[in-house]
Structures are given as structure tokens and as C-alpha cells.
Coordinates of C-alpha atoms and ligand atoms in Angstrom, one line a residue:
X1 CA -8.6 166.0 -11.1
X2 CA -8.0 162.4 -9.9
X3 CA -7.0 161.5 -6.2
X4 CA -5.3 158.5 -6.2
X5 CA -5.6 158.3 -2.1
X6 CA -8.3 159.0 0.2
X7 CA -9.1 159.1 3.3
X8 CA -12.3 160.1 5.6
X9 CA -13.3 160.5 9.1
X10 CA -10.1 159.1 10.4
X11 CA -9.9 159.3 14.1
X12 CA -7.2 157.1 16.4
X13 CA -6.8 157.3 20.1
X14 CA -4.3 156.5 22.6
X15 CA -4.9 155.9 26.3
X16 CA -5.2 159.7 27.6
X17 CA -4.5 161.3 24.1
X18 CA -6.9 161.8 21.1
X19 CA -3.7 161.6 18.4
X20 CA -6.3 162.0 15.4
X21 CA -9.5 163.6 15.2
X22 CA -11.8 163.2 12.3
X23 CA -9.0 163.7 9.4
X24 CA -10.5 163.9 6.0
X25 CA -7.9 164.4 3.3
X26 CA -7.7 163.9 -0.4
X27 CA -4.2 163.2 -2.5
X28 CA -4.0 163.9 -6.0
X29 CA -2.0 161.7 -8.2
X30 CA 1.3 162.1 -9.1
X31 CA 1.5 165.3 -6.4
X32 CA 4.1 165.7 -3.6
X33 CA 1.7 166.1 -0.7
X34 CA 3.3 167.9 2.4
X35 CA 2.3 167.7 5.5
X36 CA 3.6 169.7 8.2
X37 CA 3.0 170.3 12.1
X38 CA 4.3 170.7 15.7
X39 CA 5.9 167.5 17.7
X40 CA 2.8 165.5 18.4
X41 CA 0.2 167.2 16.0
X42 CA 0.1 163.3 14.8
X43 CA 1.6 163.6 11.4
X44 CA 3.4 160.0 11.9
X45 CA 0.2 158.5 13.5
X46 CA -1.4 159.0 10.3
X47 CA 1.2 157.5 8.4
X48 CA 0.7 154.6 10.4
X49 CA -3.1 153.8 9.5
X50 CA -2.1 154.4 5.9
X51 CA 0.5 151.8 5.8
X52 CA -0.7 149.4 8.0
X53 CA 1.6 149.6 10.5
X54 CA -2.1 150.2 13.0
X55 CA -3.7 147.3 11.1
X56 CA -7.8 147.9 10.1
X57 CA -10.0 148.0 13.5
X58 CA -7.5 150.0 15.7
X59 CA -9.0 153.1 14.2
X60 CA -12.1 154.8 12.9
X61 CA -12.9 155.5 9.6
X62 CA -11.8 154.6 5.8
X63 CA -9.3 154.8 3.4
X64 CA -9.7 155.0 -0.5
X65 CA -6.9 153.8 -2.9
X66 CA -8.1 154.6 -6.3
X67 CA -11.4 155.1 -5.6
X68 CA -11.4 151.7 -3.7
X69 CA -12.1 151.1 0.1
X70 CA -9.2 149.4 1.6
X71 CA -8.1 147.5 4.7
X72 CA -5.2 147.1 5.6
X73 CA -4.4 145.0 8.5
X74 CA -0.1 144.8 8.1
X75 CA 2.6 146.8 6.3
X76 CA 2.7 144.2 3.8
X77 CA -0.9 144.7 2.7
X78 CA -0.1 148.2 2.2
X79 CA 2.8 147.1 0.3
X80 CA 1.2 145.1 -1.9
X81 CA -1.3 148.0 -2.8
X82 CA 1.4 149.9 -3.7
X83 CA 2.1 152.2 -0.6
X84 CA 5.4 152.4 0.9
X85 CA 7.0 154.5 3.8
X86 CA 10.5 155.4 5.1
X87 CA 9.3 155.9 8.7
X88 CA 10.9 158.6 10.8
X89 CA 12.5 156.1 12.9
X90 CA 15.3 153.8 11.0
X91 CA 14.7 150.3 10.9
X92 CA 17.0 148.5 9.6
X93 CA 18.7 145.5 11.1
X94 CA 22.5 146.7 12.6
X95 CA 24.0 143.5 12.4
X96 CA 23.0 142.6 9.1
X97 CA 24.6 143.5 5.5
X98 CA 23.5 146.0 2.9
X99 CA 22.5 143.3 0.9
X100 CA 20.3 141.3 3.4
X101 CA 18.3 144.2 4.7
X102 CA 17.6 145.1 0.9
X103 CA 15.9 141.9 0.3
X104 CA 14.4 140.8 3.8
X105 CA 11.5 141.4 2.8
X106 CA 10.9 139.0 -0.1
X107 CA 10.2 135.8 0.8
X108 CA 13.7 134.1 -0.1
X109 CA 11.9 130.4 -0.9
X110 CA 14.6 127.6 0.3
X111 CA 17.5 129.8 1.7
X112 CA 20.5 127.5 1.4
X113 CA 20.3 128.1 -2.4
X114 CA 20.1 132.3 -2.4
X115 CA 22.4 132.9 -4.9
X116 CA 24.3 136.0 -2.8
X117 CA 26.7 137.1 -6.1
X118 CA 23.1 137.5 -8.0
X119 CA 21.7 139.1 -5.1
X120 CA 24.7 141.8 -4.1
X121 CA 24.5 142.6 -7.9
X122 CA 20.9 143.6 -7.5
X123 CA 21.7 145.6 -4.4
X124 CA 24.0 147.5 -6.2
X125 CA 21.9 148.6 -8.7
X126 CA 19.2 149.8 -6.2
X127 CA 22.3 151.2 -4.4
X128 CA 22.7 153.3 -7.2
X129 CA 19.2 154.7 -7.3
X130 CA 19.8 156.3 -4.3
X131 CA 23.4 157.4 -4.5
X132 CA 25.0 154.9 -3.0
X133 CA 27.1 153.4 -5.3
X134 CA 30.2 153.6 -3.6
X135 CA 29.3 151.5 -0.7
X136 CA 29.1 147.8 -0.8
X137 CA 26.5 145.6 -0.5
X138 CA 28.4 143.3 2.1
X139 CA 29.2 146.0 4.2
X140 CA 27.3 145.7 7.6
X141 CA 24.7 148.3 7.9
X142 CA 26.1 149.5 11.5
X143 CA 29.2 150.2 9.5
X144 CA 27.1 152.7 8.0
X145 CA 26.5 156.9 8.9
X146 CA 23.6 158.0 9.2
X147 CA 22.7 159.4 6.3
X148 CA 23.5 156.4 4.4
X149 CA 21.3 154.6 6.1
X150 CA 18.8 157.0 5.9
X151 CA 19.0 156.1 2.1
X152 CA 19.6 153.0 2.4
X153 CA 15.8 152.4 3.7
X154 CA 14.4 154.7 0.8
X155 CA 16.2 152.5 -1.6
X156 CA 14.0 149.4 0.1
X157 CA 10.9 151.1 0.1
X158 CA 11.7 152.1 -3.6
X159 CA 12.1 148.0 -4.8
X160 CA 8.9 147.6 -3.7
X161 CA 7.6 149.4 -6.9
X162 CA 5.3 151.6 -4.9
X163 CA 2.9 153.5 -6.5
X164 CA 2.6 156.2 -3.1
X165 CA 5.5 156.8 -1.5
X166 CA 5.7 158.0 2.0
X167 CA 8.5 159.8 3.6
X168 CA 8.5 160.8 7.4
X169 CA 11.2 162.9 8.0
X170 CA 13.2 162.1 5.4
X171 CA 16.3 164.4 5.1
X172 CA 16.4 164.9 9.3
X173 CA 20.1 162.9 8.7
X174 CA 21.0 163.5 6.0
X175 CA 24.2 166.4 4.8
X176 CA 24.0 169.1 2.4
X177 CA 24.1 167.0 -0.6
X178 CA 22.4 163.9 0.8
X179 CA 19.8 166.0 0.6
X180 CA 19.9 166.9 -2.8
X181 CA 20.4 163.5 -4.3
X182 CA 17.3 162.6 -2.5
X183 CA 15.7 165.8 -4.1
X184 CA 16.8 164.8 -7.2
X185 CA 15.2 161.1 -6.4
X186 CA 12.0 162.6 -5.9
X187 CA 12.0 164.7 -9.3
X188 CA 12.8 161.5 -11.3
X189 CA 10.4 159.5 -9.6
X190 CA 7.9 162.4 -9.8
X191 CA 8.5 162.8 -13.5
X192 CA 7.7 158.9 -13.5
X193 CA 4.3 159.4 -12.1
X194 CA 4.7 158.2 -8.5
X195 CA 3.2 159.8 -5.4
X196 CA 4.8 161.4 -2.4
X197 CA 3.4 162.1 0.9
X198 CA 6.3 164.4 2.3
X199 CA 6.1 165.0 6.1
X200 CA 9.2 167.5 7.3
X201 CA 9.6 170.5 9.8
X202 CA 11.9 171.6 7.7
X203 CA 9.8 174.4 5.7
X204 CA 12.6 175.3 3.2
X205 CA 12.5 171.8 1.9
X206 CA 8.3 171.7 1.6
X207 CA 8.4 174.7 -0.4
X208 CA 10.9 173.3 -2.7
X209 CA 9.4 170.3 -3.1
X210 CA 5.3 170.3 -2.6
X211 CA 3.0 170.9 -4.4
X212 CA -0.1 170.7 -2.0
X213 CA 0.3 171.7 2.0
X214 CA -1.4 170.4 4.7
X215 CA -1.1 171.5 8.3
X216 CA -1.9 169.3 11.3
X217 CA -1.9 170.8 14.9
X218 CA -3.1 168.6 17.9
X219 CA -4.7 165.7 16.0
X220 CA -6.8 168.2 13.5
X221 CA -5.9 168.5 10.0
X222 CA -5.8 172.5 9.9
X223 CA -5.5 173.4 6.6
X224 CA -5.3 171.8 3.0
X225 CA -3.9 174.3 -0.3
X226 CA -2.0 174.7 -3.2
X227 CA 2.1 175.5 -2.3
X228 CA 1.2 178.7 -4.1
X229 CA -1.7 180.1 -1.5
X230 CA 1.0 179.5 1.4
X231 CA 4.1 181.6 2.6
X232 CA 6.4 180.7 5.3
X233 CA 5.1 182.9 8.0
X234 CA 1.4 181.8 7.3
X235 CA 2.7 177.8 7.4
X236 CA 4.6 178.2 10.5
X237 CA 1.3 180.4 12.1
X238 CA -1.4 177.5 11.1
X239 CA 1.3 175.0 12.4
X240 CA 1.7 176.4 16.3
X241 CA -1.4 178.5 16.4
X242 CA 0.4 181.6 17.3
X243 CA 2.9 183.8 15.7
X244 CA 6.5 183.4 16.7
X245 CA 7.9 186.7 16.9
X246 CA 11.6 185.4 17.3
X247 CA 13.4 182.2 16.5
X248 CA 16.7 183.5 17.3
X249 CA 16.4 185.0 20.9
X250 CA 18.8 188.0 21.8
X251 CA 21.9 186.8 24.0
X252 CA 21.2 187.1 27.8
X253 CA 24.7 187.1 28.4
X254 CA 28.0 188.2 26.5
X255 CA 30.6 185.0 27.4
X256 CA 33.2 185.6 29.3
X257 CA 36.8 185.6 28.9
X258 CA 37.9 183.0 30.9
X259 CA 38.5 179.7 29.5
X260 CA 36.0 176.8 30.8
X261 CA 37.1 174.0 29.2
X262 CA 39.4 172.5 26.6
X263 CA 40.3 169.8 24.4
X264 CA 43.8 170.0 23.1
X265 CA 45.4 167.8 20.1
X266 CA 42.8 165.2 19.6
X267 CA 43.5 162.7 16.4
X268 CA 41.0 160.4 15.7
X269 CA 40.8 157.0 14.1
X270 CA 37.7 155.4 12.8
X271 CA 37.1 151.6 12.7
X272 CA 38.5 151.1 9.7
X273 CA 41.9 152.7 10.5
X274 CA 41.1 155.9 8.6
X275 CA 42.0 159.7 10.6
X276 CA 39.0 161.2 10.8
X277 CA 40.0 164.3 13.6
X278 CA 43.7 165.7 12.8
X279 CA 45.0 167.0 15.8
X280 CA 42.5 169.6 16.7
X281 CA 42.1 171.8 19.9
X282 CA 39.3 173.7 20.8
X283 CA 38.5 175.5 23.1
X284 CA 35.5 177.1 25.1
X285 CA 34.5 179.7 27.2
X286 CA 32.4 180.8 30.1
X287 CA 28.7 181.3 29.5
X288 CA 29.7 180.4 25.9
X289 CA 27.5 179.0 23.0
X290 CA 30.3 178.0 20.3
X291 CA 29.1 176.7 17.1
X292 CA 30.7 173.6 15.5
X293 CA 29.9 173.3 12.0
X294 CA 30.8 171.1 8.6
X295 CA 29.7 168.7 6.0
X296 CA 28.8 165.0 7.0
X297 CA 32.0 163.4 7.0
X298 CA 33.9 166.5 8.6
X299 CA 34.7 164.5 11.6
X300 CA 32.2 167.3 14.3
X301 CA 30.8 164.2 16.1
X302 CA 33.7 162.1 15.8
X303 CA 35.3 164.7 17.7
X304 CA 33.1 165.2 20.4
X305 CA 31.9 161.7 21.0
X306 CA 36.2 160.8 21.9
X307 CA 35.9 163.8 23.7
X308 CA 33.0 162.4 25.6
X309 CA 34.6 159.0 25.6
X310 CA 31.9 157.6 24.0
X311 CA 33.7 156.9 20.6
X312 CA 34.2 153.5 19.3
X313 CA 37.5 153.9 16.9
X314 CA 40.9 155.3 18.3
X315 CA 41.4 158.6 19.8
X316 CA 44.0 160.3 21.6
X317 CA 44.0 163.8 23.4
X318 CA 43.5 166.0 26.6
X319 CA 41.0 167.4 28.2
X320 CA 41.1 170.5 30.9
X321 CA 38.1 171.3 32.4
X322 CA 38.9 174.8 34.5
X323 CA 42.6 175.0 33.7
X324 CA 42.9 171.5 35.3
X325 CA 43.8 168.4 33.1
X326 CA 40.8 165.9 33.8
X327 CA 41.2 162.1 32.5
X328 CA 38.2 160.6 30.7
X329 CA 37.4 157.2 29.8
X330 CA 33.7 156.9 30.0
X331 CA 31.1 159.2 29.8
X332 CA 30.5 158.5 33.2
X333 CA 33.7 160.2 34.1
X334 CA 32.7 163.1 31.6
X335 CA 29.0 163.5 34.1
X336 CA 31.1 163.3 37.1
X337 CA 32.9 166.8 36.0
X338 CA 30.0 167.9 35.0
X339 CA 30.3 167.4 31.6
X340 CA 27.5 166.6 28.9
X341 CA 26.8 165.3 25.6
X342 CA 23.8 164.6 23.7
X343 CA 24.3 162.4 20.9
X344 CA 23.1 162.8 17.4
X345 CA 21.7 159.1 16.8
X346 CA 18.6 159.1 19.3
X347 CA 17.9 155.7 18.5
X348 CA 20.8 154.2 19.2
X349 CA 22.5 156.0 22.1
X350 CA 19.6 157.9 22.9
X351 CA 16.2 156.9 24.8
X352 CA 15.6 153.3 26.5
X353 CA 12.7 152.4 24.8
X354 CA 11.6 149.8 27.7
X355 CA 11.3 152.5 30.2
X356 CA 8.7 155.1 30.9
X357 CA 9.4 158.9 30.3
X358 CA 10.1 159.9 33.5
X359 CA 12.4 157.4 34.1
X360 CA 14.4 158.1 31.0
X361 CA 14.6 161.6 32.1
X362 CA 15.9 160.9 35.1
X363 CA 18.3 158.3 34.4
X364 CA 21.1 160.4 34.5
X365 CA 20.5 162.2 37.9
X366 CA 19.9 159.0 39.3
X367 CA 23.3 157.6 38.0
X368 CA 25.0 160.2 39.3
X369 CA 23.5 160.2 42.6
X370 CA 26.5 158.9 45.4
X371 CA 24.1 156.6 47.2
X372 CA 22.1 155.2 44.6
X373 CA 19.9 153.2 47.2
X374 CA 18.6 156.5 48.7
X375 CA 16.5 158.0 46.1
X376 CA 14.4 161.1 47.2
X377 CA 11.1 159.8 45.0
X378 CA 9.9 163.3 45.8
X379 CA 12.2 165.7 44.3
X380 CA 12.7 163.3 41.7
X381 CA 9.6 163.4 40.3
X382 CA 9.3 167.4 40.8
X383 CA 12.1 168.1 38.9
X384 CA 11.5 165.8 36.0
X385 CA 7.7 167.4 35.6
X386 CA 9.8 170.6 36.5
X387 CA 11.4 169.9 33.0
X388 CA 8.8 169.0 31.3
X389 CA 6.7 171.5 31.5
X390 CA 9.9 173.7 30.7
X391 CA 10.3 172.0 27.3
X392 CA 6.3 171.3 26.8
X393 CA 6.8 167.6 26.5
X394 CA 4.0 166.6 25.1
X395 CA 3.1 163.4 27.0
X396 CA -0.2 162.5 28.8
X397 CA 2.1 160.4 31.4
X398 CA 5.0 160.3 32.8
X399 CA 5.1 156.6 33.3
X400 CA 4.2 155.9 30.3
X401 CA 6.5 154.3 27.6
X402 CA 9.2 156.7 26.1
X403 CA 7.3 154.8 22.7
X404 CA 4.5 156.3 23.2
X405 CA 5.5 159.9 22.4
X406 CA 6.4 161.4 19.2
X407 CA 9.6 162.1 17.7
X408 CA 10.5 165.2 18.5
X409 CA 9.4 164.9 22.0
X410 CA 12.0 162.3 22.5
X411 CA 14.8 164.3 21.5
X412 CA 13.3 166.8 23.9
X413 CA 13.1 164.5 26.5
X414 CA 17.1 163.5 25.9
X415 CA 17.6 167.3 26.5
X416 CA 15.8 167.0 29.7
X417 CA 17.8 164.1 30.7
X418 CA 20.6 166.2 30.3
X419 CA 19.8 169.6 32.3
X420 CA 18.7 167.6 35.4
X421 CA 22.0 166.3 35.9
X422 CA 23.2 170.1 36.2
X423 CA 25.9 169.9 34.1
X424 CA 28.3 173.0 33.4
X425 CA 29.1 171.9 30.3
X426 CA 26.7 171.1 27.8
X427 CA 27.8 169.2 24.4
X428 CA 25.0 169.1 21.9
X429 CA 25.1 167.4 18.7
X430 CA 22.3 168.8 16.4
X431 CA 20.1 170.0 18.7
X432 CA 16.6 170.2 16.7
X433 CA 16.7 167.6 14.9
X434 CA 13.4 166.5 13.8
X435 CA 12.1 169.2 16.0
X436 CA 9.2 171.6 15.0
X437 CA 9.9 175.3 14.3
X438 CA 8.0 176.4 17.9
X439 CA 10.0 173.7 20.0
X440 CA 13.1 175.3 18.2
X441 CA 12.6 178.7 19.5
X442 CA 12.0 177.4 22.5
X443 CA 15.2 174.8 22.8
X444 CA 16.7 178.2 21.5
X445 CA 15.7 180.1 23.9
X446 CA 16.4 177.3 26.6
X447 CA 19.5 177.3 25.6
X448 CA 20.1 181.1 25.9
X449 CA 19.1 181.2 29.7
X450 CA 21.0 178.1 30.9
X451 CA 23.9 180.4 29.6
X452 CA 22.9 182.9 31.7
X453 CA 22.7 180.2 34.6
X454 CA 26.5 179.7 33.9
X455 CA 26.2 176.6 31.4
X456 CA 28.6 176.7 28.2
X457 CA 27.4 174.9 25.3
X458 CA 29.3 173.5 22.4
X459 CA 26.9 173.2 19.3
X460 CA 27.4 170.7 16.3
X461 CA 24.9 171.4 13.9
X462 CA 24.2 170.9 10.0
X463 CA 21.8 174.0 10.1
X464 CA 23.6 176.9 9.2
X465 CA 20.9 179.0 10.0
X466 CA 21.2 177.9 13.3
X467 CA 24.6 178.2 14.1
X468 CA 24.4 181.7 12.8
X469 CA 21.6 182.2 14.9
X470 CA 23.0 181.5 18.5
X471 CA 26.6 181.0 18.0
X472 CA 28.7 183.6 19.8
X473 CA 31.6 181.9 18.2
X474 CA 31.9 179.5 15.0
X475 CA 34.1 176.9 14.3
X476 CA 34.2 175.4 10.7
X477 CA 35.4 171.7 10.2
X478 CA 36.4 170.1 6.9
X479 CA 38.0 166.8 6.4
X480 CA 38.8 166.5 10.2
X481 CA 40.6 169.9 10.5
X482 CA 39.3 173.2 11.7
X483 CA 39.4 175.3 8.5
X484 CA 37.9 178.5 10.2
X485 CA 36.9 180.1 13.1
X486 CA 34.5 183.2 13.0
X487 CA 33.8 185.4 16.0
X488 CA 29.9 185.8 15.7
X489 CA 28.9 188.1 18.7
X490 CA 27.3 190.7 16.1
X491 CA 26.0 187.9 13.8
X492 CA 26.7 189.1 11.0
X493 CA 28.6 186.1 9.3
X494 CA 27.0 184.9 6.2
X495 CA 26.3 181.5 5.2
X496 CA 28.0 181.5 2.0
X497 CA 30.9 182.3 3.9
X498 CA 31.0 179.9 6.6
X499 CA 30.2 177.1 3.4
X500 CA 33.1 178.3 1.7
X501 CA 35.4 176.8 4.5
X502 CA 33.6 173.9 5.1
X503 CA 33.4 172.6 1.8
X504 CA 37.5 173.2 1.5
X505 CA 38.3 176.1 0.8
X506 CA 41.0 178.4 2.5
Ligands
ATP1 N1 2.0 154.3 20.6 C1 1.5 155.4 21.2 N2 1.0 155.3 22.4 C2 0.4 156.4 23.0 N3 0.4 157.6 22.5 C3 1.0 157.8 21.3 C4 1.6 156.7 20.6 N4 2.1 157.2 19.4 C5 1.8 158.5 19.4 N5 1.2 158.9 20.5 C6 0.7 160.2 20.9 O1 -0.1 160.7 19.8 C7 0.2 162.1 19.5 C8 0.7 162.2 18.0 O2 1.9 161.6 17.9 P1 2.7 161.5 16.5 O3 3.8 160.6 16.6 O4 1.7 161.1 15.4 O5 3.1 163.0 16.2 P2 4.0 163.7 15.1 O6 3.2 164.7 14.5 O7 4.5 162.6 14.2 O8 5.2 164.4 15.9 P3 6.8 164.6 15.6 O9 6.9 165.7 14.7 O10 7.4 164.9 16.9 O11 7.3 163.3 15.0 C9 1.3 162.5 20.5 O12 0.6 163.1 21.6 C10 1.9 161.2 21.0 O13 2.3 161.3 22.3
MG2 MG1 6.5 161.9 13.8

């Protein structure tokens, strides 16, 4: 058996936090390595001292590529030893195109000769590698979903000709079938005798794809074995160091009859012209979860963010909140009634990366507040650490950077944000993304008692598990129209059903 990657003793610490403790792990070659573990058990921290990004000297211990001691002190060390990562936050540049983010990282000798025609050709061929053949390389990248330019970054850390590739949450954006042409990219690549480190929550994925398991929990590396010595409930045990008896919690509360809130006739335009939401109404009742699901491309958060006001193309529609007709043209009108959403792209909309935690979870509340040079510092603070210890953020300060926490403790912290403004409606666009199975239970079960507290919540998620789980209602979207509508109390709906709608059938 040869390991192509080693690594021993690694330890790294943070002010306050011990993120890795003595890690000693071994990768064979031309394996997909998993490695799995709660929000903060480090897995990305580790990522980071294998590729560079915390340069040789900011941590203790050593790494072995091929049986050779390495330091790395940048990315582009790594790089040029043949290990590459798609890290779990996107990075690409917004305003650039397709094209120039492909190729930013090669040293483009005397720019006023690139030859772009030559260059765009190239793009398109990596493009293709990924599936993305269809979209051109001039396009700007923040003309771009998600999901594209999810693959778009694979397809950069692919020209680098890596012989270890790294992928930190790779599918957490990406559809149905995203996800399988990036599946299908693995299995080539595999075949061609490159590495994979493989870091998801998702455990469906892990035991499609790996072929060794490790777990990490609070800076330890757990466990290391074969896919085959592992099943799901033993994984998800190691992971959170207690057994979850339910992810799905049983309703609190049956919804009500009356009618909370409504959007009637919305028709949506995107930037380019094209009608992405055809005049659809929805509408939602008291103590409610309803469940919005459908394909990338369905037009869920198109819907919800002109809803919200938040959407950048063309929309037109109404909004009753109680029976009365309410007008919105900013979100801030939306928080004013009470209203609120949290957004799928937690980079972009999402957390303030300048500010500390506590101030990002209380950015809202203090918005709101009608004399916003009166701030009770007091009950500020103990309802933020009120909410945090509700959600177990895992931070070891609140005034510390939102940076310095892990992924999935900044999307819990958006939720956060979110409940301390009270709201009466919540809209929630994917919930637990990126989140670890305990955390999910627990955002479930959050969820479930702010229902009871006399919140309604309208769901868009990708996770059909999910929306199966805690819907008391379903609505299926395809193509921008609602194709089906399921009444879920019982949940007893089955996926293949609801996937028969919202892939367009009738
Ligand atoms: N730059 C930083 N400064 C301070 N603390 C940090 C920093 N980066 C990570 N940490 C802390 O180190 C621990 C491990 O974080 P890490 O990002 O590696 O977790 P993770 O396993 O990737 O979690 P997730 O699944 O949420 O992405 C966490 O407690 C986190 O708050
Ligand atoms: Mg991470």
C-alpha cells in the first residue's frame, strides 16, 4: 500500500480555540479520502495547512508528499507540488469574466499581447470538463448561479494538473444533477489516478463516493477505516459523540387555518430579460412550515428574494401580510412587518466579514430599533449570547471576527440574526446548508418551537429529505410555475413523487 500524502503530529491554534490537536493521518494513492465532522471539528483548518493557505511555521508538525517532507509557505507552493483545493468558501473574482478567473493564476508575461480568442478557446475546453459548456467564457462570473460557480472553481483547480485534489464542501450549491456531473468528474479523474480528499456533511454523498472515512470532532481525528467498516448511524455517532435519536422532530403545533400571509401573482424577470417566476401566488398559514421545493433553475429563490425586495431583475406582485395589502420595496420594509428572509448565498448577502459575531447577529435588531442612538448595550448582548447558546455557536468570542468561525457556524449565526429581530414571518432559503447532521436536528427542531411561538416559516430547500421531514405543506416548482402542491401533515409523501413534479411532469 503506498500513501501518496502524509501528515503527523499536526496541531494549529487559534487565540482561545485549540482548532487541531495532534492529527496523524495517512492518504493512499489514487483513494477518495472523506472526511467528515460537526461545524468546527476543524475539517477546513486542516485543509488549510495542507495547501498552504497557513503557510509553514503557523503550525506544528509535518507533512509528507510522497514520502517527502514538505513546506509549504503559500497556495502556490502547494500548487506546484501538485495539491489543489476548491475551498468551502467561493473565490472567485465577481466582476471578472469566466475566462480571466480561469487563467489568473498563471503568470500572463506582458499582458497587452494576451491573445483573449486563444485564451476563451482554452476556457471552453476546461468548461467542458466540468459541464459547463453551455456558458461562455466572457460571461461575468456574477452573471453566474451558484452552482456554476461552484464548478467553475473545480474546473481552475483542475488546470492546475493536480495530482491531490481537495474538495471542501463541494456539492453544498450545487442541484440534483450538478451533483452528479461532478460525481461523474470524480470517477474519471479517479480512474486517471488522481487523489481526492472529500470533506462533506452530506453522508449520502461519502458513502457513494469514499473509499476511506475519517471522522474529526473538536480538533481530534476520531477515527480512520475502510467505507466498508462504517454505516451511517456509526459515522453520524463518531461525528457528534452522541446518538441522535431524531432528526425530524414531531410537530409541536398543527398550523392553523387562518391565512398569515400572502403573495399573489408574482412574474419575475431575470437580468437578462428572461421570466423566471410566472404569475405565481402562494400562500401561508399560521404556525405554518410550508416547504418550497424544485430543481436549480426552478425560480424558488427568485421568488422569494422579489418577495423580499431583495431581487435584482424585474418583478411585479402583491403582498398581504394579515389579510392587509402591505407595499415592499426593500427588505427593510419586509423587517418592519415583521417579515424575514435568509438568503441562500452567505457570502454575498450574508455575514459582514469586517465585523465581530456579535455584532453581525445583532445587526438586524439594531436596525430596526426606532431610536438607533439609544442602544440598551445590556440586553443586547444577553440576547445575542441568549442565541447562541440556543444554536451552540461554536465561537470562543463574541467580538471576535465573524472570519474566525467555521462555515456552518456562520450560517447559524445568519439564523440568529434573524430570530432576534422577532420576526412573525420567517423566509428561509436552504436552511442547512453546509450544516452538520447534529446542528440540523437542532435548526430542525428550532424551527419546530418558534412555530409553536407563533412564527410561520416558508422553506426553500434542495434536500428532499428535508422538506419531507418538516413540511406540513409542499409546494413543487418547475420552470417558474408551481407544478404541485402536497398536503404533508401525515408525511407520508414520497420523494419520487414530489421529483416527478419538479422535474416536469404533470
Ligand atoms: N481564522 C480563525 N481564527 C480563529 N479561530 C478560527 C479560525 N478559523 C477557524 N477557527 C476555529 O477553529 C475551529 C475549527 O474550524 P474549521 O473551520 O476548521 O471547522 P470545520 O470543521 O471546517 O467546520 P464547518 O463544517 O462548519 O466548515 C472552530 O472552532 C473555528 O471557530
Ligand atoms: Mg469548514
Amino acid at each position: 500500500m503506498s500513501f501518496i500524502l502524509e501528515v503527523k503530529n499536526i496541531s494549529k491554534e487559534f487565540p482561545g480555540v485549540k482548532a487541531l490537536d495532534n492529527i496523524n493521518l495517512r492518504i493512499k494513492q489514487n483513494e477518495v479520502h472523506a472526511i467528515v465532522g460537526e461545524n468546527g471539528a476543524g475539517k477546513s483548518t486542516f485543509i488549510k495547512i495542507l495547501c498552504g493557505v497557513y503557510p509553514f511555521g503557523t503550525y506544528n508538525g509535518e507533512i509528507y508528499l510522497e514520502g517527502e517532507k514538505k513546506k509549504f509557505f503559500s497556495p502556490k507552493d502547494a500548487e506546484e507540488e501538485g495539491i489543489s483545493v476548491v475551498h468551502q468558501e467561493l473565490s472567485l473574482f465577481e466582476e471578472m469574466t469566466v475566462s480571466e478567473n480561469i487563467f489568473i493564476d498563471f503568470n500572463l508575461v506582458n499582458k497587452a499581447f494576451i491573445n483573449w480568442d486563444f485564451l476563451n478557446k482554452q476556457a471552453l475546453k476546461w468548461l467542458k470538463t466540468v459541464g459547463l459548456e453551455h456558458i461562455n467564457p466572457t460571461t461575468k462570473v456574477k452573471d453566474l448561479g451558484v452552482g456554476e460557480k461552484q464548478l467553475l472553481e473545480i474546473a481552475k483547480a483542475l488546470i492546475q494538473n493536480p495530482k491531490i485534489l481537495i474538495l471542501d464542501e463541494p456539492t453544498s450549491s450545487l442541484s440534483v444533477k450538478e451533483t452528479e456531473v461532478l460525481f461523474n468528474i470524480i470517477k474519471e479523474l479517479k480512474n486517471k489516478g488522481l487523489t481526492f480528499i472529500y470533506i462533506s456533511h452530506k453522508l449520502e454523498e461519502v458513502f457513494k463516493l469514499a473509499d476511506t472515512i475519517s471522522v474529526f470532532r473538536d480538533g481530534h481525528l476520531i477515527e480512520t477505516n475502510n467505507k466498508e467498516a462504517y454505516e451511517r448511524k456509526k459515522v453520524i455517532n463518531l461525528m457528534v459523540g452522541r446518538e441522535i435519536s431524531q432528526m425530524y422532530p414531531k410537530r409541536l403545533v398543527k398550523p392553523k387555518d387562518n391565512v398569515v400571509f400572502e403573495a399573489k401573482n408574482f412574474n419575475v424577470y431575470n437580468k437578462f430579460g428572461r421570466k423566471v417566476v410566472d404569475n405565481v401566488s402562494i400562500n401561508l398559514r399560521e404556525n405554518e412550515i410550508l416547504g418550497l421545493f424544485g430543481l436549480i433553475g426552478a425560480g424558488r429563490s427568485e421568488l422569494v428574494n422579489s418577495i423580499y425586495g431583495s431581487y435584482k431583475g424585474k418583478y411585479v406582485g402583491e403582498v398581504y401580510f394579515k389579510g392587509e395589502k402591505i407595499k415592499i420595496n426593500s427588505p427593510i420594509d419586509c423587517i418592519k412587518h415583521g417579515i424575514a428572509l435568509l438568503t441562500e448565498e452567505r457570502k454575498l448577502y450574508g455575514t459582514i466579514p469586517t465585523m465581530s459575531v456579535k455584532d453581525n447577529i445583532s445587526l438586524l435588531y439594531l436596525n430596526q430599533r426606532k431610536n438607533k442612538f439609544f442602544v440598551d448595550k445590556y440586553e443586547e448582548l444577553k440576547e445575542v449570547s441568549k442565541l447562541v447558546e440556543q444554536l451552540k455557536i461554536k465561537t470562543s468570542n463574541l467580538e471576535e471576527s465573524i472570519t474566525t468561525l467555521s462555515g456552518g457556524n456562520q450560517q447559524k449565526v445568519l439564523l440568529a440574526r434573524n430570530i432576534m429581530v422577532l420576526p412573525e414571518i420567517i423566509i428561509i432559503d436552504e436552511p442547512t446548508r453546509g450544516i452538520d447532521v447534529g446542528a440540523k436536528a437542532e435548526i430542525y427542531s428550532l424551527m419546530n418551537k418558534l412555530t409553536q411561538e407563533g412564527i410561520s416559516f416558508i422553506m426553500v430547500s434542495s434536500e428532499l429529505p428535508e422538506i419531507i421531514g418538516i413540511s406540513d405543506r409542499i409546494l413543487v416548482m418547475h420552470e417558474g410555475k408551481i407544478t404541485a402542491e402536497f398536503d404533508n401533515i401525515n408525511k407520508n409523501i414520497s420523494q419520487e413523487e414530489i421529483m416527478h413534479y419538479a422535474t416536469g411532469g404533470n
